[in-house]
Amino acid sequence: MLKPAQVLVTLVSLLLAFSGHYCSNAASPLQVGFYQGKCGANADVEEIVAGAVKAHFASDPTITAALLRLHFHDCFLNGCDASILLDGDDSEKTADTNIGLRGFDFIDAVKETLEATCPGVVSCADIIALATRDAVALAGGPMYKAETGRRDGNVSRAELVDENIPPPDISVAESIQLFQSKGVDHVDMTYLLGAHTVGVANCSFFQYRLYDFNGTGQPDPTMSPDLVTSLRSRCPKDATFENAANLDQNRTSIFTVDNSYYNQLKMHRGVLQIDQELTSHPNTTGIVDIAAESTTDFQNLFSSAMVNLGAVEVLTGSQGEIRTFCRAVNAKN
Ligand code: HEM
Ligand SMILES: *[C@@H]1O[C@H](CO)[C@@H](O)[C@H](O)[C@H]1NC(C)=O
Ligand SMILES: *[C@@H]1O[C@H](CO)[C@@H](O)[C@H](O)[C@H]1NC(C)=O
Ligand SMILES: *[C@@H]1O[C@H](CO)[C@@H](O)[C@H](O)[C@H]1NC(C)=O
Ligand SMILES: *[C@@H]1O[C@H](CO)[C@@H](O)[C@H](O)[C@H]1NC(C)=O
Ligand SMILES: *[C@@H]1O[C@H](CO)[C@@H](O)[C@H](O)[C@H]1NC(C)=O
């Protein structure tokens, strides 16, 4: 016998499948396996990337969170063009919002290996996308069909970060609009936020919820009192943010890409304001329920959402360039 909830999950999954969320985006200019046969007779680009991610993950499983966030912040400003990797006095990575971004050295190492094997072939933007996919799978998440064929951009400006990368207190309504402006709908948005099933947030991004929320002298009423207590002990009132907290408050799955984030939200244990509001906004609450209920639903729809994220405003064909070194645009000759 199917429980009513299971019937609902099945029906909604089917509906979503037919409305195109289940399949990869047919309009994407990218393709699966773009590098096949392009890196000499004996080398396989995706195998090289996968090997590097696997070796790194074995000693540092936090690489999954680092790469997921790097991929998101890359794609939401100038499209997925590796602009986030560029060094420079006013490049994107210097903006306050981006200070905590990690994984740059890892991407450099993968790029170095690829350049030694087939120089000038693989874009830095595709390295981020492929490495993210592999790291998600290693963390117990789905092995989705990541598309490739991106080229690297040559512009990276810190001043554009605030209008493109959402702050933790953005409302769900505003966030839906922002994602829509990138061609990512509210269903994909809700599954992409499921990336907060791994990784940490600096106390500075949620402390305002713990002591004097919105001038009330009280914590955010949508946060469970237990969580308020435990986050207060990690993030003391007058401290200077030496600490961070797990975004997924289920202790047993902090390194696992699973649907426990949504179950935590239903228990009012979302760390960021945007996380918790997904359970109360009318356009996302039902999606949270389904994702929390069904691992299969989460895996399928997180996968298609990641593929759609990876296609945002990409450069392809003769646009942009293939950088030699991910931190700098190629020298002109
Ligand atoms: C409205 C949308 C979003 C907001 C407001 C948001 C906000 C944040 C904030 C404030 C942090 C903490 C950063 C720090 O402490 O330095 C964070 C971490 C993180 N975010 Fe998001 N995020 C959003 C969407 C996403 C998406 C779409 C993804 C990926 C698909 C993502 C993946 C991550 C990951 C994995 C971390 C942990 C990073 C780490 O451990 O280094 N986020 N996010
Ligand atoms: C929520 O969904 C309704 C119905 O589909 C739509 O009219 C409305 O614009 C959506 N709101 C937001 C903030 O996306
Ligand atoms: C914050 O307070 C203002 C004024 O009292 C109120 O209009 C607003 O809805 C509150 N915001 C939240 C997120 O509670
Ligand atoms: C949190 O961010 C602050 C800056 O706001 C920084 O000084 C601190 O080192 C960060 N803490 C952690 C644990 O990353
Ligand atoms: C916490 O994570 C474990 C392991 O993934 C899972 O079995 C359990 O159901 C989760 N609990 C909640 C409340 O999400
Ligand atoms: C950036 O790339 C565009 C073409 O993609 C080119 O027209 C422009 O000259 C480049 N700018 C710099 C500073 O390299």
PDB file of N, CA and C in Angstrom, residues 52-140:
ATOM      1  N   ALA A  52      41.553  13.366  -9.501  1.00  0.00           N
ATOM      2  CA  ALA A  52      42.054  14.424  -8.614  1.00  0.00           C
ATOM      3  C   ALA A  52      41.062  14.704  -7.487  1.00  0.00           C
ATOM      4  N   VAL A  53      39.781  14.718  -7.809  1.00  0.00           N
ATOM      5  CA  VAL A  53      38.771  14.992  -6.780  1.00  0.00           C
ATOM      6  C   VAL A  53      38.758  13.862  -5.757  1.00  0.00           C
ATOM      7  N   LYS A  54      38.844  12.637  -6.259  1.00  0.00           N
ATOM      8  CA  LYS A  54      38.802  11.480  -5.362  1.00  0.00           C
ATOM      9  C   LYS A  54      39.980  11.501  -4.387  1.00  0.00           C
ATOM     10  N   ALA A  55      41.165  11.798  -4.902  1.00  0.00           N
ATOM     11  CA  ALA A  55      42.358  11.840  -4.045  1.00  0.00           C
ATOM     12  C   ALA A  55      42.209  12.941  -2.993  1.00  0.00           C
ATOM     13  N   HIS A  56      41.692  14.083  -3.405  1.00  0.00           N
ATOM     14  CA  HIS A  56      41.563  15.194  -2.460  1.00  0.00           C
ATOM     15  C   HIS A  56      40.477  14.910  -1.415  1.00  0.00           C
ATOM     16  N   PHE A  57      39.359  14.380  -1.882  1.00  0.00           N
ATOM     17  CA  PHE A  57      38.229  14.105  -0.999  1.00  0.00           C
ATOM     18  C   PHE A  57      38.614  13.144   0.125  1.00  0.00           C
ATOM     19  N   ALA A  58      39.509  12.200  -0.178  1.00  0.00           N
ATOM     20  CA  ALA A  58      39.900  11.196   0.809  1.00  0.00           C
ATOM     21  C   ALA A  58      40.474  11.845   2.073  1.00  0.00           C
ATOM     22  N   SER A  59      41.180  12.955   1.925  1.00  0.00           N
ATOM     23  CA  SER A  59      41.737  13.602   3.122  1.00  0.00           C
ATOM     24  C   SER A  59      40.957  14.850   3.511  1.00  0.00           C
ATOM     25  N   ASP A  60      40.101  15.349   2.628  1.00  0.00           N
ATOM     26  CA  ASP A  60      39.373  16.588   2.919  1.00  0.00           C
ATOM     27  C   ASP A  60      37.973  16.568   2.306  1.00  0.00           C
ATOM     28  N   PRO A  61      37.020  15.947   3.023  1.00  0.00           N
ATOM     29  CA  PRO A  61      35.660  15.865   2.458  1.00  0.00           C
ATOM     30  C   PRO A  61      34.953  17.223   2.375  1.00  0.00           C
ATOM     31  N   THR A  62      35.528  18.269   2.983  1.00  0.00           N
ATOM     32  CA  THR A  62      34.875  19.578   2.881  1.00  0.00           C
ATOM     33  C   THR A  62      35.035  20.186   1.488  1.00  0.00           C
ATOM     34  N   ILE A  63      35.802  19.510   0.631  1.00  0.00           N
ATOM     35  CA  ILE A  63      35.982  20.018  -0.735  1.00  0.00           C
ATOM     36  C   ILE A  63      34.636  20.054  -1.484  1.00  0.00           C
ATOM     37  N   THR A  64      33.711  19.167  -1.115  1.00  0.00           N
ATOM     38  CA  THR A  64      32.409  19.147  -1.791  1.00  0.00           C
ATOM     39  C   THR A  64      31.685  20.482  -1.579  1.00  0.00           C
ATOM     40  N   ALA A  65      31.663  20.939  -0.330  1.00  0.00           N
ATOM     41  CA  ALA A  65      31.002  22.219  -0.038  1.00  0.00           C
ATOM     42  C   ALA A  65      31.736  23.371  -0.717  1.00  0.00           C
ATOM     43  N   ALA A  66      33.067  23.323  -0.671  1.00  0.00           N
ATOM     44  CA  ALA A  66      33.849  24.398  -1.290  1.00  0.00           C
ATOM     45  C   ALA A  66      33.506  24.528  -2.769  1.00  0.00           C
ATOM     46  N   LEU A  67      33.459  23.395  -3.467  1.00  0.00           N
ATOM     47  CA  LEU A  67      33.233  23.430  -4.912  1.00  0.00           C
ATOM     48  C   LEU A  67      31.801  23.818  -5.261  1.00  0.00           C
ATOM     49  N   LEU A  68      30.840  23.318  -4.492  1.00  0.00           N
ATOM     50  CA  LEU A  68      29.440  23.673  -4.772  1.00  0.00           C
ATOM     51  C   LEU A  68      29.248  25.185  -4.696  1.00  0.00           C
ATOM     52  N   ARG A  69      29.816  25.789  -3.660  1.00  0.00           N
ATOM     53  CA  ARG A  69      29.623  27.232  -3.499  1.00  0.00           C
ATOM     54  C   ARG A  69      30.399  28.017  -4.562  1.00  0.00           C
ATOM     55  N   LEU A  70      31.592  27.519  -4.886  1.00  0.00           N
ATOM     56  CA  LEU A  70      32.393  28.159  -5.935  1.00  0.00           C
ATOM     57  C   LEU A  70      31.632  28.141  -7.273  1.00  0.00           C
ATOM     58  N   HIS A  71      31.050  27.022  -7.585  1.00  0.00           N
ATOM     59  CA  HIS A  71      30.304  26.872  -8.843  1.00  0.00           C
ATOM     60  C   HIS A  71      29.120  27.840  -8.871  1.00  0.00           C
ATOM     61  N   PHE A  72      28.385  27.914  -7.764  1.00  0.00           N
ATOM     62  CA  PHE A  72      27.234  28.828  -7.680  1.00  0.00           C
ATOM     63  C   PHE A  72      27.687  30.282  -7.855  1.00  0.00           C
ATOM     64  N   HIS A  73      28.708  30.679  -7.104  1.00  0.00           N
ATOM     65  CA  HIS A  73      29.141  32.081  -7.179  1.00  0.00           C
ATOM     66  C   HIS A  73      29.765  32.403  -8.532  1.00  0.00           C
ATOM     67  N   ASP A  74      30.337  31.404  -9.185  1.00  0.00           N
ATOM     68  CA  ASP A  74      30.847  31.636 -10.537  1.00  0.00           C
ATOM     69  C   ASP A  74      29.674  31.875 -11.492  1.00  0.00           C
ATOM     70  N   CYS A  75      28.703  30.973 -11.467  1.00  0.00           N
ATOM     71  CA  CYS A  75      27.608  31.012 -12.449  1.00  0.00           C
ATOM     72  C   CYS A  75      26.703  32.229 -12.285  1.00  0.00           C
ATOM     73  N   PHE A  76      26.568  32.746 -11.060  1.00  0.00           N
ATOM     74  CA  PHE A  76      25.612  33.845 -10.856  1.00  0.00           C
ATOM     75  C   PHE A  76      26.190  35.218 -11.166  1.00  0.00           C
ATOM     76  N   LEU A  77      27.454  35.307 -11.466  1.00  0.00           N
ATOM     77  CA  LEU A  77      27.993  36.612 -11.866  1.00  0.00           C
ATOM     78  C   LEU A  77      28.708  36.421 -13.191  1.00  0.00           C
ATOM     79  N   ASN A  78      28.196  36.961 -14.259  1.00  0.00           N
ATOM     80  CA  ASN A  78      28.797  36.800 -15.603  1.00  0.00           C
ATOM     81  C   ASN A  78      28.646  35.391 -16.157  1.00  0.00           C
ATOM     82  N   GLY A  79      27.797  34.582 -15.577  1.00  0.00           N
ATOM     83  CA  GLY A  79      27.666  33.217 -16.062  1.00  0.00           C
ATOM     84  C   GLY A  79      28.828  32.342 -15.614  1.00  0.00           C
ATOM     85  N   CYS A  80      28.715  31.030 -15.922  1.00  0.00           N
ATOM     86  CA  CYS A  80      29.735  30.068 -15.482  1.00  0.00           C
ATOM     87  C   CYS A  80      30.958  30.210 -16.387  1.00  0.00           C
ATOM     88  N   ASP A  81      31.804  31.183 -16.090  1.00  0.00           N
ATOM     89  CA  ASP A  81      32.944  31.496 -16.960  1.00  0.00           C
ATOM     90  C   ASP A  81      34.253  31.580 -16.187  1.00  0.00           C
ATOM     91  N   ALA A  82      34.252  31.045 -14.979  1.00  0.00           N
ATOM     92  CA  ALA A  82      35.455  31.041 -14.131  1.00  0.00           C
ATOM     93  C   ALA A  82      35.939  32.443 -13.769  1.00  0.00           C
ATOM     94  N   SER A  83      35.055  33.435 -13.875  1.00  0.00           N
ATOM     95  CA  SER A  83      35.446  34.794 -13.464  1.00  0.00           C
ATOM     96  C   SER A  83      35.751  34.834 -11.968  1.00  0.00           C
ATOM     97  N   ILE A  84      35.163  33.909 -11.214  1.00  0.00           N
ATOM     98  CA  ILE A  84      35.387  33.875  -9.765  1.00  0.00           C
ATOM     99  C   ILE A  84      36.837  33.504  -9.431  1.00  0.00           C
ATOM    100  N   LEU A  85      37.530  32.853 -10.379  1.00  0.00           N
ATOM    101  CA  LEU A  85      38.898  32.397 -10.101  1.00  0.00           C
ATOM    102  C   LEU A  85      39.948  33.468 -10.330  1.00  0.00           C
ATOM    103  N   LEU A  86      39.589  34.536 -11.037  1.00  0.00           N
ATOM    104  CA  LEU A  86      40.595  35.538 -11.412  1.00  0.00           C
ATOM    105  C   LEU A  86      41.105  36.323 -10.209  1.00  0.00           C
ATOM    106  N   ASP A  87      42.411  36.446 -10.120  1.00  0.00           N
ATOM    107  CA  ASP A  87      43.027  37.284  -9.092  1.00  0.00           C
ATOM    108  C   ASP A  87      43.015  38.728  -9.573  1.00  0.00           C
ATOM    109  N   GLY A  88      43.196  39.642  -8.617  1.00  0.00           N
ATOM    110  CA  GLY A  88      43.245  41.055  -8.994  1.00  0.00           C
ATOM    111  C   GLY A  88      42.733  41.887  -7.840  1.00  0.00           C
ATOM    112  N   ASP A  89      43.136  43.144  -7.788  1.00  0.00           N
ATOM    113  CA  ASP A  89      42.777  44.013  -6.666  1.00  0.00           C
ATOM    114  C   ASP A  89      41.271  44.134  -6.480  1.00  0.00           C
ATOM    115  N   ASP A  90      40.518  44.170  -7.576  1.00  0.00           N
ATOM    116  CA  ASP A  90      39.065  44.348  -7.489  1.00  0.00           C
ATOM    117  C   ASP A  90      38.315  43.206  -8.155  1.00  0.00           C
ATOM    118  N   SER A  91      38.887  42.001  -8.130  1.00  0.00           N
ATOM    119  CA  SER A  91      38.187  40.881  -8.764  1.00  0.00           C
ATOM    120  C   SER A  91      37.114  40.359  -7.806  1.00  0.00           C
ATOM    121  N   GLU A  92      36.206  39.547  -8.332  1.00  0.00           N
ATOM    122  CA  GLU A  92      35.040  39.068  -7.568  1.00  0.00           C
ATOM    123  C   GLU A  92      35.421  38.465  -6.216  1.00  0.00           C
ATOM    124  N   LYS A  93      36.506  37.706  -6.200  1.00  0.00           N
ATOM    125  CA  LYS A  93      36.863  36.986  -4.960  1.00  0.00           C
ATOM    126  C   LYS A  93      37.270  37.915  -3.824  1.00  0.00           C
ATOM    127  N   THR A  94      37.518  39.193  -4.124  1.00  0.00           N
ATOM    128  CA  THR A  94      37.911  40.130  -3.073  1.00  0.00           C
ATOM    129  C   THR A  94      36.707  40.742  -2.351  1.00  0.00           C
ATOM    130  N   ALA A  95      35.504  40.560  -2.890  1.00  0.00           N
ATOM    131  CA  ALA A  95      34.305  41.142  -2.262  1.00  0.00           C
ATOM    132  C   ALA A  95      34.029  40.453  -0.918  1.00  0.00           C
ATOM    133  N   ASP A  96      33.484  41.194   0.037  1.00  0.00           N
ATOM    134  CA  ASP A  96      33.204  40.666   1.381  1.00  0.00           C
ATOM    135  C   ASP A  96      32.441  39.341   1.339  1.00  0.00           C
ATOM    136  N   THR A  97      31.395  39.300   0.541  1.00  0.00           N
ATOM    137  CA  THR A  97      30.559  38.102   0.424  1.00  0.00           C
ATOM    138  C   THR A  97      31.383  36.877   0.052  1.00  0.00           C
ATOM    139  N   ASN A  98      32.454  37.096  -0.688  1.00  0.00           N
ATOM    140  CA  ASN A  98      33.216  35.970  -1.234  1.00  0.00           C
ATOM    141  C   ASN A  98      34.457  35.598  -0.432  1.00  0.00           C
ATOM    142  N   ILE A  99      34.676  36.281   0.678  1.00  0.00           N
ATOM    143  CA  ILE A  99      35.900  36.051   1.456  1.00  0.00           C
ATOM    144  C   ILE A  99      36.042  34.572   1.862  1.00  0.00           C
ATOM    145  N   GLY A 100      34.924  33.937   2.179  1.00  0.00           N
ATOM    146  CA  GLY A 100      34.995  32.546   2.649  1.00  0.00           C
ATOM    147  C   GLY A 100      35.098  31.518   1.537  1.00  0.00           C
ATOM    148  N   LEU A 101      35.092  31.933   0.282  1.00  0.00           N
ATOM    149  CA  LEU A 101      35.166  30.945  -0.805  1.00  0.00           C
ATOM    150  C   LEU A 101      36.476  30.167  -0.714  1.00  0.00           C
ATOM    151  N   ARG A 102      36.373  28.865  -1.035  1.00  0.00           N
ATOM    152  CA  ARG A 102      37.544  27.989  -0.916  1.00  0.00           C
ATOM    153  C   ARG A 102      37.662  27.125  -2.166  1.00  0.00           C
ATOM    154  N   GLY A 103      38.817  26.455  -2.291  1.00  0.00           N
ATOM    155  CA  GLY A 103      38.974  25.500  -3.385  1.00  0.00           C
ATOM    156  C   GLY A 103      39.828  26.016  -4.536  1.00  0.00           C
ATOM    157  N   PHE A 104      40.308  27.244  -4.417  1.00  0.00           N
ATOM    158  CA  PHE A 104      41.087  27.829  -5.513  1.00  0.00           C
ATOM    159  C   PHE A 104      42.366  27.031  -5.799  1.00  0.00           C
ATOM    160  N   ASP A 105      43.061  26.636  -4.718  1.00  0.00           N
ATOM    161  CA  ASP A 105      44.310  25.884  -4.916  1.00  0.00           C
ATOM    162  C   ASP A 105      44.044  24.527  -5.554  1.00  0.00           C
ATOM    163  N   PHE A 106      42.927  23.938  -5.157  1.00  0.00           N
ATOM    164  CA  PHE A 106      42.594  22.634  -5.737  1.00  0.00           C
ATOM    165  C   PHE A 106      42.356  22.770  -7.248  1.00  0.00           C
ATOM    166  N   ILE A 107      41.586  23.785  -7.642  1.00  0.00           N
ATOM    167  CA  ILE A 107      41.331  23.989  -9.072  1.00  0.00           C
ATOM    168  C   ILE A 107      42.652  24.229  -9.816  1.00  0.00           C
ATOM    169  N   ASP A 108      43.548  25.019  -9.222  1.00  0.00           N
ATOM    170  CA  ASP A 108      44.867  25.257  -9.834  1.00  0.00           C
ATOM    171  C   ASP A 108      45.598  23.944 -10.085  1.00  0.00           C
ATOM    172  N   ALA A 109      45.548  23.054  -9.086  1.00  0.00           N
ATOM    173  CA  ALA A 109      46.276  21.784  -9.209  1.00  0.00           C
ATOM    174  C   ALA A 109      45.691  20.936 -10.346  1.00  0.00           C
ATOM    175  N   VAL A 110      44.359  20.907 -10.447  1.00  0.00           N
ATOM    176  CA  VAL A 110      43.741  20.119 -11.521  1.00  0.00           C
ATOM    177  C   VAL A 110      44.110  20.723 -12.874  1.00  0.00           C
ATOM    178  N   LYS A 111      44.058  22.048 -12.939  1.00  0.00           N
ATOM    179  CA  LYS A 111      44.391  22.731 -14.198  1.00  0.00           C
ATOM    180  C   LYS A 111      45.818  22.406 -14.614  1.00  0.00           C
ATOM    181  N   GLU A 112      46.744  22.394 -13.644  1.00  0.00           N
ATOM    182  CA  GLU A 112      48.146  22.115 -13.948  1.00  0.00           C
ATOM    183  C   GLU A 112      48.300  20.717 -14.552  1.00  0.00           C
ATOM    184  N   THR A 113      47.601  19.755 -13.958  1.00  0.00           N
ATOM    185  CA  THR A 113      47.657  18.386 -14.486  1.00  0.00           C
ATOM    186  C   THR A 113      47.113  18.336 -15.908  1.00  0.00           C
ATOM    187  N   LEU A 114      46.006  19.010 -16.143  1.00  0.00           N
ATOM    188  CA  LEU A 114      45.407  18.979 -17.478  1.00  0.00           C
ATOM    189  C   LEU A 114      46.297  19.692 -18.497  1.00  0.00           C
ATOM    190  N   GLU A 115      46.884  20.815 -18.106  1.00  0.00           N
ATOM    191  CA  GLU A 115      47.758  21.544 -19.042  1.00  0.00           C
ATOM    192  C   GLU A 115      48.978  20.700 -19.410  1.00  0.00           C
ATOM    193  N   ALA A 116      49.445  19.878 -18.447  1.00  0.00           N
ATOM    194  CA  ALA A 116      50.604  19.023 -18.726  1.00  0.00           C
ATOM    195  C   ALA A 116      50.221  17.905 -19.687  1.00  0.00           C
ATOM    196  N   THR A 117      48.937  17.561 -19.735  1.00  0.00           N
ATOM    197  CA  THR A 117      48.489  16.447 -20.563  1.00  0.00           C
ATOM    198  C   THR A 117      48.023  16.921 -21.939  1.00  0.00           C
ATOM    199  N   CYS A 118      47.179  17.938 -21.952  1.00  0.00           N
ATOM    200  CA  CYS A 118      46.692  18.491 -23.220  1.00  0.00           C
ATOM    201  C   CYS A 118      46.518  19.999 -23.058  1.00  0.00           C
ATOM    202  N   PRO A 119      47.555  20.754 -23.334  1.00  0.00           N
ATOM    203  CA  PRO A 119      47.519  22.198 -23.080  1.00  0.00           C
ATOM    204  C   PRO A 119      46.469  22.935 -23.909  1.00  0.00           C
ATOM    205  N   GLY A 120      45.840  23.930 -23.247  1.00  0.00           N
ATOM    206  CA  GLY A 120      44.918  24.804 -23.969  1.00  0.00           C
ATOM    207  C   GLY A 120      43.595  24.184 -24.367  1.00  0.00           C
ATOM    208  N   VAL A 121      43.236  23.054 -23.769  1.00  0.00           N
ATOM    209  CA  VAL A 121      42.014  22.362 -24.199  1.00  0.00           C
ATOM    210  C   VAL A 121      40.844  22.562 -23.228  1.00  0.00           C
ATOM    211  N   VAL A 122      41.100  22.428 -21.934  1.00  0.00           N
ATOM    212  CA  VAL A 122      39.997  22.383 -20.964  1.00  0.00           C
ATOM    213  C   VAL A 122      39.852  23.722 -20.239  1.00  0.00           C
ATOM    214  N   SER A 123      38.650  24.287 -20.289  1.00  0.00           N
ATOM    215  CA  SER A 123      38.425  25.586 -19.639  1.00  0.00           C
ATOM    216  C   SER A 123      38.399  25.442 -18.120  1.00  0.00           C
ATOM    217  N   CYS A 124      38.744  26.527 -17.449  1.00  0.00           N
ATOM    218  CA  CYS A 124      38.673  26.541 -15.983  1.00  0.00           C
ATOM    219  C   CYS A 124      37.218  26.417 -15.536  1.00  0.00           C
ATOM    220  N   ALA A 125      36.313  27.006 -16.291  1.00  0.00           N
ATOM    221  CA  ALA A 125      34.887  26.934 -15.956  1.00  0.00           C
ATOM    222  C   ALA A 125      34.395  25.482 -15.969  1.00  0.00           C
ATOM    223  N   ASP A 126      34.865  24.696 -16.949  1.00  0.00           N
ATOM    224  CA  ASP A 126      34.471  23.280 -17.001  1.00  0.00           C
ATOM    225  C   ASP A 126      35.132  22.471 -15.887  1.00  0.00           C
ATOM    226  N   ILE A 127      36.337  22.851 -15.490  1.00  0.00           N
ATOM    227  CA  ILE A 127      36.979  22.135 -14.380  1.00  0.00           C
ATOM    228  C   ILE A 127      36.131  22.306 -13.116  1.00  0.00           C
ATOM    229  N   ILE A 128      35.651  23.526 -12.862  1.00  0.00           N
ATOM    230  CA  ILE A 128      34.792  23.729 -11.681  1.00  0.00           C
ATOM    231  C   ILE A 128      33.550  22.847 -11.776  1.00  0.00           C
ATOM    232  N   ALA A 129      32.913  22.856 -12.941  1.00  0.00           N
ATOM    233  CA  ALA A 129      31.653  22.114 -13.100  1.00  0.00           C
ATOM    234  C   ALA A 129      31.858  20.608 -12.928  1.00  0.00           C
ATOM    235  N   LEU A 130      32.905  20.067 -13.552  1.00  0.00           N
ATOM    236  CA  LEU A 130      33.155  18.616 -13.470  1.00  0.00           C
ATOM    237  C   LEU A 130      33.582  18.201 -12.066  1.00  0.00           C
ATOM    238  N   ALA A 131      34.470  19.010 -11.468  1.00  0.00           N
ATOM    239  CA  ALA A 131      34.953  18.664 -10.125  1.00  0.00           C
ATOM    240  C   ALA A 131      33.800  18.718  -9.119  1.00  0.00           C
ATOM    241  N   THR A 132      32.901  19.681  -9.294  1.00  0.00           N
ATOM    242  CA  THR A 132      31.744  19.780  -8.394  1.00  0.00           C
ATOM    243  C   THR A 132      30.885  18.524  -8.509  1.00  0.00           C
ATOM    244  N   ARG A 133      30.619  18.122  -9.749  1.00  0.00           N
ATOM    245  CA  ARG A 133      29.811  16.921  -9.975  1.00  0.00           C
ATOM    246  C   ARG A 133      30.441  15.708  -9.281  1.00  0.00           C
ATOM    247  N   ASP A 134      31.755  15.524  -9.454  1.00  0.00           N
ATOM    248  CA  ASP A 134      32.429  14.363  -8.863  1.00  0.00           C
ATOM    249  C   ASP A 134      32.423  14.426  -7.343  1.00  0.00           C
ATOM    250  N   ALA A 135      32.610  15.636  -6.812  1.00  0.00           N
ATOM    251  CA  ALA A 135      32.654  15.787  -5.350  1.00  0.00           C
ATOM    252  C   ALA A 135      31.280  15.514  -4.735  1.00  0.00           C
ATOM    253  N   VAL A 136      30.227  15.899  -5.443  1.00  0.00           N
ATOM    254  CA  VAL A 136      28.866  15.621  -4.974  1.00  0.00           C
ATOM    255  C   VAL A 136      28.639  14.101  -4.906  1.00  0.00           C
ATOM    256  N   ALA A 137      29.065  13.400  -5.953  1.00  0.00           N
ATOM    257  CA  ALA A 137      28.869  11.942  -5.984  1.00  0.00           C
ATOM    258  C   ALA A 137      29.672  11.266  -4.865  1.00  0.00           C
ATOM    259  N   LEU A 138      30.905  11.720  -4.661  1.00  0.00           N
ATOM    260  CA  LEU A 138      31.726  11.124  -3.594  1.00  0.00           C
ATOM    261  C   LEU A 138      31.104  11.344  -2.221  1.00  0.00           C
ATOM    262  N   ALA A 139      30.342  12.429  -2.080  1.00  0.00           N
ATOM    263  CA  ALA A 139      29.707  12.745  -0.796  1.00  0.00           C
ATOM    264  C   ALA A 139      28.351  12.054  -0.657  1.00  0.00           C
ATOM    265  N   GLY A 140      28.090  11.088  -1.515  1.00  0.00           N
ATOM    266  CA  GLY A 140      26.847  10.324  -1.389  1.00  0.00           C
ATOM    267  C   GLY A 140      25.696  10.890  -2.185  1.00  0.00           C
TER     268      GLY A 140
END
